[in-house]
PDB file of C-alpha atoms in Angstrom:
ATOM      1  CA  UNK A   1      -9.414  -4.600 -26.724  1.00 84.00           C
ATOM      2  CA  UNK A   2      -7.685  -4.930 -23.356  1.00 83.00           C
ATOM      3  CA  UNK A   3     -10.788  -3.595 -21.615  1.00 92.00           C
ATOM      4  CA  UNK A   4     -12.920  -6.250 -23.329  1.00 91.00           C
ATOM      5  CA  UNK A   5     -10.516  -8.991 -22.226  1.00 85.00           C
ATOM      6  CA  UNK A   6     -10.622  -7.758 -18.631  1.00 88.00           C
ATOM      7  CA  UNK A   7     -14.419  -7.637 -18.642  1.00 91.00           C
ATOM      8  CA  UNK A   8     -14.595 -11.198 -20.015  1.00 88.00           C
ATOM      9  CA  UNK A   9     -12.106 -12.368 -17.387  1.00 88.00           C
ATOM     10  CA  UNK A  10     -14.217 -10.822 -14.627  1.00 91.00           C
ATOM     11  CA  UNK A  11     -17.377 -12.490 -15.908  1.00 92.00           C
ATOM     12  CA  UNK A  12     -15.683 -15.849 -16.580  1.00 92.00           C
ATOM     13  CA  UNK A  13     -12.662 -16.407 -14.282  1.00 91.00           C
ATOM     14  CA  UNK A  14     -11.889 -19.684 -16.042  1.00 92.00           C
ATOM     15  CA  UNK A  15     -10.616 -17.650 -19.025  1.00 89.00           C
ATOM     16  CA  UNK A  16      -7.689 -16.185 -17.044  1.00 91.00           C
ATOM     17  CA  UNK A  17      -5.358 -19.214 -17.594  1.00 94.00           C
ATOM     18  CA  UNK A  18      -6.211 -19.149 -21.301  1.00 93.00           C
ATOM     19  CA  UNK A  19      -5.250 -15.465 -21.561  1.00 92.00           C
ATOM     20  CA  UNK A  20      -2.011 -16.129 -19.654  1.00 94.00           C
ATOM     21  CA  UNK A  21      -1.018 -19.096 -21.822  1.00 97.00           C
ATOM     22  CA  UNK A  22      -1.825 -17.323 -25.108  1.00 95.00           C
ATOM     23  CA  UNK A  23      -0.015 -14.179 -23.931  1.00 95.00           C
ATOM     24  CA  UNK A  24       3.085 -16.064 -22.809  1.00 98.00           C
ATOM     25  CA  UNK A  25       3.128 -17.968 -26.116  1.00 98.00           C
ATOM     26  CA  UNK A  26       3.054 -14.690 -28.050  1.00 98.00           C
ATOM     27  CA  UNK A  27       5.821 -13.188 -25.905  1.00 98.00           C
ATOM     28  CA  UNK A  28       7.904 -16.356 -26.296  1.00 98.00           C
ATOM     29  CA  UNK A  29       7.494 -16.320 -30.073  1.00 98.00           C
ATOM     30  CA  UNK A  30       8.489 -12.647 -30.230  1.00 98.00           C
ATOM     31  CA  UNK A  31      11.584 -13.264 -28.077  1.00 97.00           C
ATOM     32  CA  UNK A  32      12.576 -16.238 -30.241  1.00 96.00           C
ATOM     33  CA  UNK A  33      12.265 -14.182 -33.433  1.00 93.00           C
ATOM     34  CA  UNK A  34      14.330 -11.413 -31.850  1.00 92.00           C
ATOM     35  CA  UNK A  35      16.981 -13.976 -30.854  1.00 91.00           C
ATOM     36  CA  UNK A  36      17.113 -15.315 -34.410  1.00 88.00           C
ATOM     37  CA  UNK A  37      17.385 -11.817 -35.884  1.00 85.00           C
ATOM     38  CA  UNK A  38      20.181 -10.710 -33.546  1.00 84.00           C
ATOM     39  CA  UNK A  39      22.337 -13.795 -32.979  1.00 82.00           C
ATOM     40  CA  UNK A  40      21.911 -15.818 -36.177  1.00 77.00           C
ATOM     41  CA  UNK A  41      24.959 -15.655 -38.472  1.00 68.00           C
ATOM     42  CA  UNK A  42      22.728 -15.947 -41.562  1.00 70.00           C
ATOM     43  CA  UNK A  43      21.298 -12.471 -40.920  1.00 71.00           C
ATOM     44  CA  UNK A  44      23.299  -9.491 -42.201  1.00 71.00           C
ATOM     45  CA  UNK A  45      22.135  -6.102 -40.861  1.00 74.00           C
ATOM     46  CA  UNK A  46      25.052  -3.970 -42.096  1.00 73.00           C
ATOM     47  CA  UNK A  47      25.174  -4.461 -45.858  1.00 71.00           C
ATOM     48  CA  UNK A  48      26.957  -1.171 -46.541  1.00 77.00           C
ATOM     49  CA  UNK A  49      30.175  -1.922 -44.626  1.00 75.00           C
ATOM     50  CA  UNK A  50      30.125  -5.707 -44.989  1.00 70.00           C
ATOM     51  CA  UNK A  51      28.144  -6.696 -48.114  1.00 64.00           C
ATOM     52  CA  UNK A  52      29.387 -10.299 -48.260  1.00 70.00           C
ATOM     53  CA  UNK A  53      30.174 -11.502 -44.713  1.00 67.00           C
ATOM     54  CA  UNK A  54      30.455 -15.129 -45.796  1.00 67.00           C
ATOM     55  CA  UNK A  55      33.711 -14.370 -47.627  1.00 73.00           C
ATOM     56  CA  UNK A  56      35.455 -13.534 -44.343  1.00 74.00           C
ATOM     57  CA  UNK A  57      34.971 -17.026 -42.852  1.00 73.00           C
ATOM     58  CA  UNK A  58      38.108 -19.001 -42.201  1.00 77.00           C
ATOM     59  CA  UNK A  59      38.253 -22.753 -42.937  1.00 78.00           C
ATOM     60  CA  UNK A  60      38.063 -23.533 -39.213  1.00 81.00           C
ATOM     61  CA  UNK A  61      34.750 -21.623 -38.710  1.00 76.00           C
ATOM     62  CA  UNK A  62      31.557 -23.599 -38.210  1.00 74.00           C
ATOM     63  CA  UNK A  63      28.885 -22.974 -40.838  1.00 72.00           C
ATOM     64  CA  UNK A  64      26.052 -24.803 -42.559  1.00 69.00           C
ATOM     65  CA  UNK A  65      25.963 -25.560 -46.260  1.00 66.00           C
ATOM     66  CA  UNK A  66      22.407 -25.338 -47.554  1.00 60.00           C
TER      67      UNK A  66
END
């Protein structure tokens, strides 16, 4: 697939900005999803040691009620 993209870019140089914009959009979306999965307090990765992390919040903690 990469070889086909390179051959198209060589034949039509006007496609290079399109490939760069689409590629950077995909990388940005992947980084945003990784940021949400790692730093979002709604995500609980360790359910064995901390099955209900919302019970450990103090009244002064910031949280959203959905």
